[in-house]
mmCIF file of C-alpha atoms and ligand atoms in Angstrom:
data_model
loop_
_atom_site.group_PDB
_atom_site.id
_atom_site.type_symbol
_atom_site.label_atom_id
_atom_site.label_comp_id
_atom_site.label_asym_id
_atom_site.label_seq_id
_atom_site.Cartn_x
_atom_site.Cartn_y
_atom_site.Cartn_z
ATOM 1 C CA MET A 82 -0.111 0.155 -0.111
ATOM 2 C CA SER A 83 1.033 3.496 -0.142
ATOM 3 C CA THR A 84 2.413 6.054 1.864
ATOM 4 C CA VAL A 85 -0.741 7.836 3.360
ATOM 5 C CA THR A 86 -0.150 11.674 4.180
ATOM 6 C CA SER A 87 -3.346 13.171 3.736
ATOM 7 C CA THR A 88 -5.122 16.354 5.910
ATOM 8 C CA PRO A 89 -5.499 15.329 9.833
ATOM 9 C CA LEU A 90 -8.796 14.846 10.724
ATOM 10 C CA PRO A 91 -10.459 18.169 12.076
ATOM 11 C CA GLN A 92 -11.222 19.162 15.852
ATOM 12 C CA THR A 93 -14.610 19.762 15.084
ATOM 13 C CA SER A 94 -17.001 17.630 15.042
ATOM 14 C CA ALA A 95 -20.379 19.509 14.377
ATOM 15 C CA PRO A 96 -21.498 18.522 10.759
ATOM 16 C CA LEU A 97 -21.836 21.078 7.633
ATOM 17 C CA LEU A 98 -22.818 19.092 5.464
ATOM 18 C CA GLU A 99 -25.312 15.229 6.084
ATOM 19 C CA VAL A 100 -26.803 13.513 3.326
ATOM 20 C CA LYS A 101 -29.756 11.817 4.617
ATOM 21 C CA ASN A 102 -30.935 8.081 2.206
ATOM 22 C CA LEU A 103 -30.405 10.521 -0.790
ATOM 23 C CA THR A 104 -32.399 9.142 -3.618
ATOM 24 C CA LYS A 105 -32.428 10.063 -7.177
ATOM 25 C CA TYR A 106 -34.213 7.695 -10.026
ATOM 26 C CA PHE A 107 -35.282 8.605 -13.746
ATOM 27 C CA SER A 108 -37.694 7.126 -15.238
ATOM 28 C CA ILE A 109 -37.540 5.754 -18.558
ATOM 29 C CA GLN A 110 -40.896 6.135 -20.721
ATOM 30 C CA GLY A 111 -42.370 3.503 -22.448
ATOM 31 C CA GLY A 112 -44.970 2.477 -24.563
ATOM 32 C CA ILE A 113 -48.130 4.769 -26.892
ATOM 33 C CA PHE A 114 -48.756 6.273 -23.883
ATOM 34 C CA SER A 115 -45.110 7.720 -22.347
ATOM 35 C CA THR A 116 -46.143 5.760 -18.851
ATOM 36 C CA GLU A 117 -43.730 4.976 -16.955
ATOM 37 C CA VAL A 118 -41.882 1.213 -17.333
ATOM 38 C CA ASP A 119 -38.543 0.984 -15.206
ATOM 39 C CA ARG A 120 -36.340 3.365 -13.066
ATOM 40 C CA LEU A 121 -32.633 4.242 -13.252
ATOM 41 C CA HIS A 122 -31.269 4.178 -10.191
ATOM 42 C CA ALA A 123 -28.182 6.675 -10.002
ATOM 43 C CA VAL A 124 -28.251 7.621 -6.245
ATOM 44 C CA ASP A 125 -29.826 4.810 -4.308
ATOM 45 C CA GLY A 126 -30.332 5.686 -0.435
ATOM 46 C CA VAL A 127 -26.872 7.661 0.447
ATOM 47 C CA SER A 128 -26.085 8.821 3.383
ATOM 48 C CA PHE A 129 -23.055 10.609 4.905
ATOM 49 C CA SER A 130 -21.398 14.010 6.878
ATOM 50 C CA ILE A 131 -18.444 16.470 6.194
ATOM 51 C CA ALA A 132 -17.848 19.223 9.113
ATOM 52 C CA ALA A 133 -16.205 21.774 8.589
ATOM 53 C CA GLY A 134 -12.999 22.128 7.228
ATOM 54 C CA GLU A 135 -13.051 19.008 5.962
ATOM 55 C CA THR A 136 -12.642 17.439 2.517
ATOM 56 C CA LEU A 137 -13.866 13.855 2.070
ATOM 57 C CA GLY A 138 -12.678 12.617 -1.045
ATOM 58 C CA MET A 139 -16.138 10.697 -3.022
ATOM 59 C CA VAL A 140 -14.897 7.826 -5.879
ATOM 60 C CA GLY A 141 -16.113 5.283 -7.666
ATOM 61 C CA GLU A 142 -16.279 5.007 -11.883
ATOM 62 C CA SER A 143 -18.085 7.006 -14.561
ATOM 63 C CA GLY A 144 -21.978 6.018 -14.084
ATOM 64 C CA CYS A 145 -21.771 5.111 -9.964
ATOM 65 C CA GLY A 146 -23.383 8.708 -8.973
ATOM 66 C CA LYS A 147 -20.588 10.262 -7.244
ATOM 67 C CA SER A 148 -21.647 13.271 -10.064
ATOM 68 C CA THR A 149 -25.263 12.950 -9.226
ATOM 69 C CA THR A 150 -24.997 12.959 -5.811
ATOM 70 C CA GLY A 151 -23.215 16.406 -5.640
ATOM 71 C CA ARG A 152 -25.824 17.933 -8.347
ATOM 72 C CA CYS A 153 -28.328 16.694 -5.497
ATOM 73 C CA ILE A 154 -27.394 17.768 -2.351
ATOM 74 C CA LEU A 155 -27.445 22.008 -4.566
ATOM 75 C CA ARG A 156 -30.500 21.109 -5.646
ATOM 76 C CA LEU A 157 -29.000 21.341 -9.755
ATOM 77 C CA ILE A 158 -30.763 17.932 -9.831
ATOM 78 C CA GLU A 159 -33.872 17.248 -7.446
ATOM 79 C CA PRO A 160 -33.844 14.803 -6.239
ATOM 80 C CA SER A 161 -35.997 11.898 -5.437
ATOM 81 C CA SER A 162 -36.201 11.212 -1.434
ATOM 82 C CA GLY A 163 -33.960 11.810 1.050
ATOM 83 C CA ASP A 164 -32.973 14.871 2.733
ATOM 84 C CA VAL A 165 -29.901 17.262 2.110
ATOM 85 C CA MET A 166 -29.075 19.252 5.092
ATOM 86 C CA PHE A 167 -26.759 22.558 5.279
ATOM 87 C CA GLU A 168 -25.777 24.276 9.292
ATOM 88 C CA GLY A 169 -29.215 22.511 10.764
ATOM 89 C CA GLN A 170 -31.795 23.640 7.791
ATOM 90 C CA SER A 171 -33.175 21.121 4.970
ATOM 91 C CA VAL A 172 -31.930 22.633 1.443
ATOM 92 C CA THR A 173 -34.282 19.767 0.017
ATOM 93 C CA GLN A 174 -37.027 21.575 2.070
ATOM 94 C CA MET A 175 -36.403 25.015 0.996
ATOM 95 C CA ASP A 176 -38.197 27.354 -1.396
ATOM 96 C CA LYS A 177 -36.528 29.476 -4.479
ATOM 97 C CA HIS A 178 -35.589 33.039 -1.979
ATOM 98 C CA ALA A 179 -34.192 29.826 0.481
ATOM 99 C CA LEU A 180 -31.843 28.648 -2.158
ATOM 100 C CA ARG A 181 -30.907 31.408 -3.274
ATOM 101 C CA GLU A 182 -29.674 32.991 -0.615
ATOM 102 C CA VAL A 183 -27.810 29.992 0.645
ATOM 103 C CA ARG A 184 -26.422 28.732 -3.628
ATOM 104 C CA ARG A 185 -23.889 31.206 -1.504
ATOM 105 C CA ASP A 186 -22.574 29.241 1.192
ATOM 106 C CA MET A 187 -22.285 26.293 -1.694
ATOM 107 C CA GLN A 188 -20.608 26.143 -4.694
ATOM 108 C CA ILE A 189 -19.413 23.824 -7.976
ATOM 109 C CA ILE A 190 -16.709 22.811 -10.098
ATOM 110 C CA PHE A 191 -17.345 21.205 -13.092
ATOM 111 C CA GLN A 192 -15.194 19.286 -14.658
ATOM 112 C CA ASP A 193 -15.043 20.813 -17.667
ATOM 113 C CA PRO A 194 -13.989 24.224 -17.474
ATOM 114 C CA PHE A 195 -14.061 25.177 -20.981
ATOM 115 C CA ALA A 196 -17.767 23.651 -21.261
ATOM 116 C CA SER A 197 -18.379 25.405 -18.086
ATOM 117 C CA LEU A 198 -17.302 28.702 -18.392
ATOM 118 C CA ASN A 199 -19.982 30.652 -21.796
ATOM 119 C CA PRO A 200 -17.526 31.448 -24.458
ATOM 120 C CA ARG A 201 -18.679 35.179 -25.304
ATOM 121 C CA MET A 202 -18.036 36.361 -21.407
ATOM 122 C CA THR A 203 -14.244 37.915 -20.354
ATOM 123 C CA VAL A 204 -13.051 36.275 -17.115
ATOM 124 C CA GLN A 205 -14.083 40.216 -15.738
ATOM 125 C CA ALA A 206 -18.238 38.778 -16.436
ATOM 126 C CA ILE A 207 -17.486 35.465 -15.437
ATOM 127 C CA ILE A 208 -16.251 36.193 -12.312
ATOM 128 C CA GLY A 209 -18.347 39.518 -11.799
ATOM 129 C CA GLU A 210 -21.628 37.940 -12.374
ATOM 130 C CA ALA A 211 -21.923 36.481 -8.958
ATOM 131 C CA LEU A 212 -20.856 39.748 -7.478
ATOM 132 C CA THR A 213 -24.417 40.590 -9.224
ATOM 133 C CA ILE A 214 -26.461 38.109 -9.259
ATOM 134 C CA HIS A 215 -25.735 38.048 -5.339
ATOM 135 C CA LYS A 216 -25.855 41.845 -5.202
ATOM 136 C CA LEU A 217 -22.585 42.220 -3.274
ATOM 137 C CA THR A 218 -20.931 45.391 -4.684
ATOM 138 C CA ASN A 219 -22.728 48.160 -6.444
ATOM 139 C CA ASN A 220 -19.507 50.574 -6.793
ATOM 140 C CA PRO A 221 -17.894 49.679 -9.709
ATOM 141 C CA ASN A 222 -13.643 50.013 -8.490
ATOM 142 C CA ASP A 223 -15.502 47.679 -5.719
ATOM 143 C CA TYR A 224 -16.282 45.264 -8.461
ATOM 144 C CA GLN A 225 -12.356 45.866 -10.349
ATOM 145 C CA ALA A 226 -10.964 45.560 -6.872
ATOM 146 C CA ARG A 227 -12.099 42.340 -6.023
ATOM 147 C CA ILE A 228 -12.254 40.516 -9.110
ATOM 148 C CA VAL A 229 -8.316 41.246 -8.726
ATOM 149 C CA GLN A 230 -7.650 39.966 -5.872
ATOM 150 C CA LEU A 231 -9.930 36.819 -7.218
ATOM 151 C CA LEU A 232 -7.887 36.183 -9.894
ATOM 152 C CA GLU A 233 -4.561 36.780 -7.986
ATOM 153 C CA THR A 234 -5.657 34.396 -5.367
ATOM 154 C CA VAL A 235 -6.049 31.153 -8.123
ATOM 155 C CA GLY A 236 -2.465 32.688 -9.308
ATOM 156 C CA LEU A 237 -4.550 34.571 -12.353
ATOM 157 C CA ASN A 238 -3.530 38.457 -12.543
ATOM 158 C CA ALA A 239 -5.443 41.632 -13.801
ATOM 159 C CA ASP A 240 -4.083 41.369 -17.444
ATOM 160 C CA HIS A 241 -6.307 38.064 -17.555
ATOM 161 C CA MET A 242 -9.842 40.270 -16.850
ATOM 162 C CA ARG A 243 -11.122 41.284 -20.491
ATOM 163 C CA ARG A 244 -9.937 37.555 -22.093
ATOM 164 C CA PHE A 245 -11.728 35.128 -23.243
ATOM 165 C CA PRO A 246 -12.180 32.029 -22.307
ATOM 166 C CA HIS A 247 -10.406 30.345 -24.944
ATOM 167 C CA GLU A 248 -7.702 32.546 -24.635
ATOM 168 C CA PHE A 249 -6.437 30.519 -21.820
ATOM 169 C CA SER A 250 -4.592 26.890 -21.079
ATOM 170 C CA GLY A 251 -6.976 23.580 -19.373
ATOM 171 C CA GLY A 252 -4.917 24.250 -15.950
ATOM 172 C CA GLN A 253 -6.054 28.773 -15.687
ATOM 173 C CA ARG A 254 -9.791 27.995 -17.412
ATOM 174 C CA GLN A 255 -10.413 25.238 -13.408
ATOM 175 C CA ARG A 256 -8.497 29.001 -11.459
ATOM 176 C CA ILE A 257 -11.161 30.272 -13.882
ATOM 177 C CA GLY A 258 -13.020 28.590 -12.527
ATOM 178 C CA ILE A 259 -12.954 28.452 -8.781
ATOM 179 C CA ALA A 260 -12.192 32.076 -8.606
ATOM 180 C CA ARG A 261 -15.498 32.380 -10.214
ATOM 181 C CA ALA A 262 -16.568 29.514 -7.388
ATOM 182 C CA LEU A 263 -14.691 31.780 -4.538
ATOM 183 C CA ALA A 264 -16.486 35.229 -5.811
ATOM 184 C CA VAL A 265 -19.499 34.721 -2.891
ATOM 185 C CA SER A 266 -17.152 33.603 -0.268
ATOM 186 C CA PRO A 267 -18.669 29.698 0.090
ATOM 187 C CA LYS A 268 -18.223 27.721 2.714
ATOM 188 C CA LEU A 269 -18.892 24.346 1.160
ATOM 189 C CA ILE A 270 -17.501 23.582 -2.785
ATOM 190 C CA VAL A 271 -18.764 20.558 -4.174
ATOM 191 C CA CYS A 272 -15.290 20.026 -7.038
ATOM 192 C CA ASP A 273 -17.155 17.836 -9.660
ATOM 193 C CA GLU A 274 -13.846 15.827 -10.639
ATOM 194 C CA PRO A 275 -12.156 18.969 -11.517
ATOM 195 C CA VAL A 276 -8.733 17.863 -12.844
ATOM 196 C CA SER A 277 -9.658 14.711 -14.961
ATOM 197 C CA ALA A 278 -9.861 16.713 -17.743
ATOM 198 C CA LEU A 279 -6.641 17.665 -16.922
ATOM 199 C CA ASP A 280 -3.399 17.115 -18.156
ATOM 200 C CA VAL A 281 -1.162 15.072 -14.516
ATOM 201 C CA SER A 282 1.099 17.762 -14.249
ATOM 202 C CA ILE A 283 -0.466 20.081 -14.061
ATOM 203 C CA GLN A 284 -3.411 18.098 -11.627
ATOM 204 C CA ALA A 285 -1.291 18.176 -8.894
ATOM 205 C CA GLN A 286 -1.416 22.046 -9.932
ATOM 206 C CA VAL A 287 -4.793 22.967 -9.213
ATOM 207 C CA ILE A 288 -4.584 20.252 -6.200
ATOM 208 C CA ASN A 289 -1.953 21.778 -4.222
ATOM 209 C CA LEU A 290 -3.907 24.993 -5.299
ATOM 210 C CA LEU A 291 -7.913 23.573 -3.389
ATOM 211 C CA GLU A 292 -5.678 22.496 -0.727
ATOM 212 C CA ASP A 293 -4.223 26.158 -0.170
ATOM 213 C CA LEU A 294 -7.632 27.892 -0.482
ATOM 214 C CA GLN A 295 -9.330 25.407 2.115
ATOM 215 C CA ALA A 296 -5.990 26.412 4.258
ATOM 216 C CA LYS A 297 -6.284 30.188 3.728
ATOM 217 C CA MET A 298 -10.410 30.392 4.016
ATOM 218 C CA GLY A 299 -11.450 27.015 6.280
ATOM 219 C CA LEU A 300 -12.946 25.754 2.895
ATOM 220 C CA THR A 301 -14.903 22.624 2.964
ATOM 221 C CA TYR A 302 -14.355 20.207 0.378
ATOM 222 C CA LEU A 303 -17.260 17.424 -1.598
ATOM 223 C CA PHE A 304 -13.981 15.989 -3.636
ATOM 224 C CA ILE A 305 -15.273 13.788 -6.526
ATOM 225 C CA ALA A 306 -13.003 11.720 -8.833
ATOM 226 C CA HIS A 307 -12.890 8.331 -10.328
ATOM 227 C CA ASP A 308 -9.937 7.648 -9.093
ATOM 228 C CA LEU A 309 -7.944 6.816 -5.585
ATOM 229 C CA SER A 310 -4.559 8.166 -6.424
ATOM 230 C CA VAL A 311 -6.368 12.000 -6.937
ATOM 231 C CA VAL A 312 -7.816 12.523 -3.535
ATOM 232 C CA GLU A 313 -4.858 11.086 -1.619
ATOM 233 C CA HIS A 314 -3.647 13.307 0.011
ATOM 234 C CA ILE A 315 -6.558 16.444 -0.062
ATOM 235 C CA SER A 316 -9.392 14.087 1.617
ATOM 236 C CA THR A 317 -9.545 13.783 5.431
ATOM 237 C CA ARG A 318 -12.008 10.449 4.938
ATOM 238 C CA VAL A 319 -13.218 9.304 1.560
ATOM 239 C CA ALA A 320 -16.127 6.912 0.856
ATOM 240 C CA VAL A 321 -16.405 4.854 -2.311
ATOM 241 C CA MET A 322 -19.123 4.493 -4.488
ATOM 242 C CA TYR A 323 -21.022 1.393 -6.704
ATOM 243 C CA LEU A 324 -24.470 1.341 -8.630
ATOM 244 C CA GLY A 325 -25.633 4.519 -6.830
ATOM 245 C CA ARG A 326 -24.368 3.107 -3.340
ATOM 246 C CA VAL A 327 -21.590 3.702 -0.359
ATOM 247 C CA VAL A 328 -20.251 0.857 -0.605
ATOM 248 C CA GLU A 329 -16.776 2.053 1.893
ATOM 249 C CA ILE A 330 -16.382 5.399 4.156
ATOM 250 C CA ALA A 331 -14.031 5.697 6.107
ATOM 251 C CA PRO A 332 -10.726 7.921 7.566
ATOM 252 C CA SER A 333 -8.325 8.172 4.551
ATOM 253 C CA ARG A 334 -5.713 6.586 6.357
ATOM 254 C CA ASN A 335 -7.071 3.599 7.147
ATOM 255 C CA LEU A 336 -9.082 3.412 3.581
ATOM 256 C CA TYR A 337 -5.693 3.025 2.423
ATOM 257 C CA THR A 338 -4.651 0.499 4.817
ATOM 258 C CA GLN A 339 -6.815 -1.193 5.484
ATOM 259 C CA PRO A 340 -9.735 -1.613 2.913
ATOM 260 C CA ARG A 341 -12.881 -3.015 4.023
ATOM 261 C CA HIS A 342 -14.549 -3.832 0.724
ATOM 262 C CA PRO A 343 -13.003 -5.987 -2.156
ATOM 263 C CA TYR A 344 -13.869 -3.216 -4.735
ATOM 264 C CA THR A 345 -12.335 -0.578 -2.790
ATOM 265 C CA GLU A 346 -9.465 -3.342 -3.211
ATOM 266 C CA ALA A 347 -9.525 -2.654 -6.587
ATOM 267 C CA LEU A 348 -9.045 0.386 -7.334
ATOM 268 C CA LEU A 349 -5.893 0.937 -4.132
ATOM 269 C CA SER A 350 -4.440 -2.207 -6.442
ATOM 270 C CA ALA A 351 -4.485 0.637 -9.804
ATOM 271 C CA VAL A 352 -3.078 3.164 -7.807
ATOM 272 C CA PRO A 353 0.907 4.087 -8.764
ATOM 273 C CA ILE A 354 3.065 3.092 -6.172
ATOM 274 C CA PRO A 355 6.262 5.804 -5.824
ATOM 275 C CA ASP A 356 8.673 3.572 -5.297
ATOM 276 C CA PRO A 357 9.349 1.535 -9.218
ATOM 277 C CA LYS A 358 11.213 -1.414 -7.219
ATOM 278 C CA ALA A 359 8.518 -1.599 -4.388
ATOM 279 C CA LYS A 360 5.421 -4.541 -6.443
ATOM 280 C CA LYS A 361 2.050 -4.460 -6.177
ATOM 281 C CA GLN A 362 -0.999 -7.440 -7.719
ATOM 282 C CA ARG A 363 -2.987 -5.070 -9.310
ATOM 283 C CA ILE A 364 -6.766 -6.833 -8.982
ATOM 284 C CA VAL A 365 -7.562 -6.154 -12.874
ATOM 285 C CA LEU A 366 -12.460 -6.523 -12.167
ATOM 286 C CA THR A 367 -13.482 -8.547 -15.480
ATOM 287 C CA GLY A 368 -16.610 -7.467 -16.892
ATOM 288 C CA ASP A 369 -17.861 -3.585 -16.699
ATOM 289 C CA VAL A 370 -20.269 -1.822 -14.096
ATOM 290 C CA PRO A 371 -24.107 -2.934 -14.291
ATOM 291 C CA SER A 372 -26.461 -1.108 -15.340
ATOM 292 C CA PRO A 373 -27.644 0.902 -12.582
ATOM 293 C CA VAL A 374 -31.590 0.155 -14.479
ATOM 294 C CA ASN A 375 -31.152 -3.786 -14.382
ATOM 295 C CA ARG A 376 -28.911 -4.300 -10.926
ATOM 296 C CA PRO A 377 -27.478 -7.895 -10.453
ATOM 297 C CA THR A 378 -29.203 -8.964 -7.135
ATOM 298 C CA GLY A 379 -27.794 -9.376 -3.804
ATOM 299 C CA CYS A 380 -24.400 -7.546 -3.640
ATOM 300 C CA HIS A 381 -24.569 -5.217 -6.838
ATOM 301 C CA PHE A 382 -21.073 -6.096 -6.809
ATOM 302 C CA HIS A 383 -20.800 -9.642 -7.481
ATOM 303 C CA PRO A 384 -20.402 -10.496 -10.565
ATOM 304 C CA ARG A 385 -17.216 -8.241 -10.792
ATOM 305 C CA CYS A 386 -16.706 -9.351 -6.693
ATOM 306 C CA PRO A 387 -12.747 -11.336 -7.314
ATOM 307 C CA ARG A 388 -14.100 -12.948 -3.890
ATOM 308 C CA ALA A 389 -17.804 -13.143 -3.864
ATOM 309 C CA MET A 390 -19.361 -16.320 -2.007
ATOM 310 C CA GLU A 391 -22.774 -17.770 -2.563
ATOM 311 C CA ARG A 392 -24.742 -15.800 -0.674
ATOM 312 C CA CYS A 393 -23.533 -12.358 -1.980
ATOM 313 C CA LYS A 394 -25.423 -12.929 -4.934
ATOM 314 C CA VAL A 395 -28.572 -12.896 -3.131
ATOM 315 C CA GLU A 396 -28.479 -11.522 0.055
ATOM 316 C CA GLU A 397 -27.716 -7.826 0.239
ATOM 317 C CA PRO A 398 -25.195 -6.812 2.161
ATOM 318 C CA LEU A 399 -25.532 -3.160 4.575
ATOM 319 C CA LEU A 400 -23.160 -0.654 5.015
ATOM 320 C CA LYS A 401 -22.099 -1.008 8.594
ATOM 321 C CA ASN A 402 -19.629 0.054 11.663
ATOM 322 C CA VAL A 403 -16.687 -1.964 10.210
ATOM 323 C CA ALA A 404 -13.960 -0.229 12.579
ATOM 324 C CA ASP A 405 -13.536 2.833 14.029
ATOM 325 C CA GLN A 406 -15.593 6.136 11.644
ATOM 326 C CA HIS A 407 -15.130 2.907 9.341
ATOM 327 C CA GLN A 408 -18.051 1.620 7.630
ATOM 328 C CA ALA A 409 -17.712 -0.962 4.237
ATOM 329 C CA ALA A 410 -21.169 -3.419 2.926
ATOM 330 C CA CYS A 411 -19.528 -6.336 3.354
ATOM 331 C CA HIS A 412 -19.967 -10.380 3.929
ATOM 332 C CA LEU A 413 -16.705 -10.833 4.238
ATOM 333 C CA ASN A 414 -16.656 -8.344 7.356
ATOM 334 C CA ASP A 415 -19.243 -10.185 9.448
HETATM 335 FE FE1 SF4 B 270 -17.812 -9.404 -2.341
HETATM 336 FE FE2 SF4 B 270 -19.688 -10.890 -1.558
HETATM 337 FE FE3 SF4 B 270 -18.203 -7.999 -0.201
HETATM 338 FE FE4 SF4 B 270 -20.582 -8.331 -2.259
HETATM 339 S S1 SF4 B 270 -20.377 -9.256 -0.475
HETATM 340 S S2 SF4 B 270 -18.244 -6.611 -2.007
HETATM 341 S S3 SF4 B 270 -20.078 -9.408 -3.694
HETATM 342 S S4 SF4 B 270 -17.551 -11.164 -0.996
#
């Protein structure tokens, strides 16, 4: 296993965000009357909390529901059921006005910085839009000064203000996306695969920037990624998702050194290790992730699990405590 130097657990235990039994399904319509013929279960009973100042890494293959979870938290997608509590208030029950207010505190950074920035707007207009919407300044001098300050905070400068997104590299565009999120001084940022579209060398720079910003501003992150190597150093705790469910969640150190779910073990075996002489056996998972419309019976992971037993085909494992702050959903822990 690799050496873990993850962010220490924060002193405070008061959750900033609590996600309770969150579910999102998409209706599949069919027939001449366009009635519901099936459901795609994108998120299926997901629960977790994030303390202020903490980073929860959320990992899983494409289609496992991690991005849908992130968007449901901000209600960019309406959840089907369950609750999202932010500072003790139910986001899911909020009316439009309250939701707009709370969105100042909860921002999102998207995977593709080019697609998420309007190509017809200058950097000044992109970052300034949030200041205007939330009426954070109506003085033109303050407005300009705040934009310059935000650009400098993310490693850009005043010369970049009047340029358009296509004039920047991928890493710079992601910095613009981060400046836009920071414009409203949020408490929580959902980082939805923020480095997946970037070169490996640039990924580390953006992650370091996010870590610096967290230290300076006391930010809280839900950091979504598709592999464990990306979230290793930034996460306080890590949640592993498979087919819409959390199958393991633990403090980073425990998850990377003592995984308790075969899916986590497989993901970990794919994490490169810095020492070229050190040997690690790669666990290759056979087959693709099953369709979230026709999920396997019992443990949803059983058709791909190298350690599957007979009972796994029929008996669904529940997420339960396996160690301090460590939960996993696997019959091997019984
Ligand atoms: Fe594998 Fe069975 Fe554990 Fe599922 S419950 S992860 S199939 S061993």
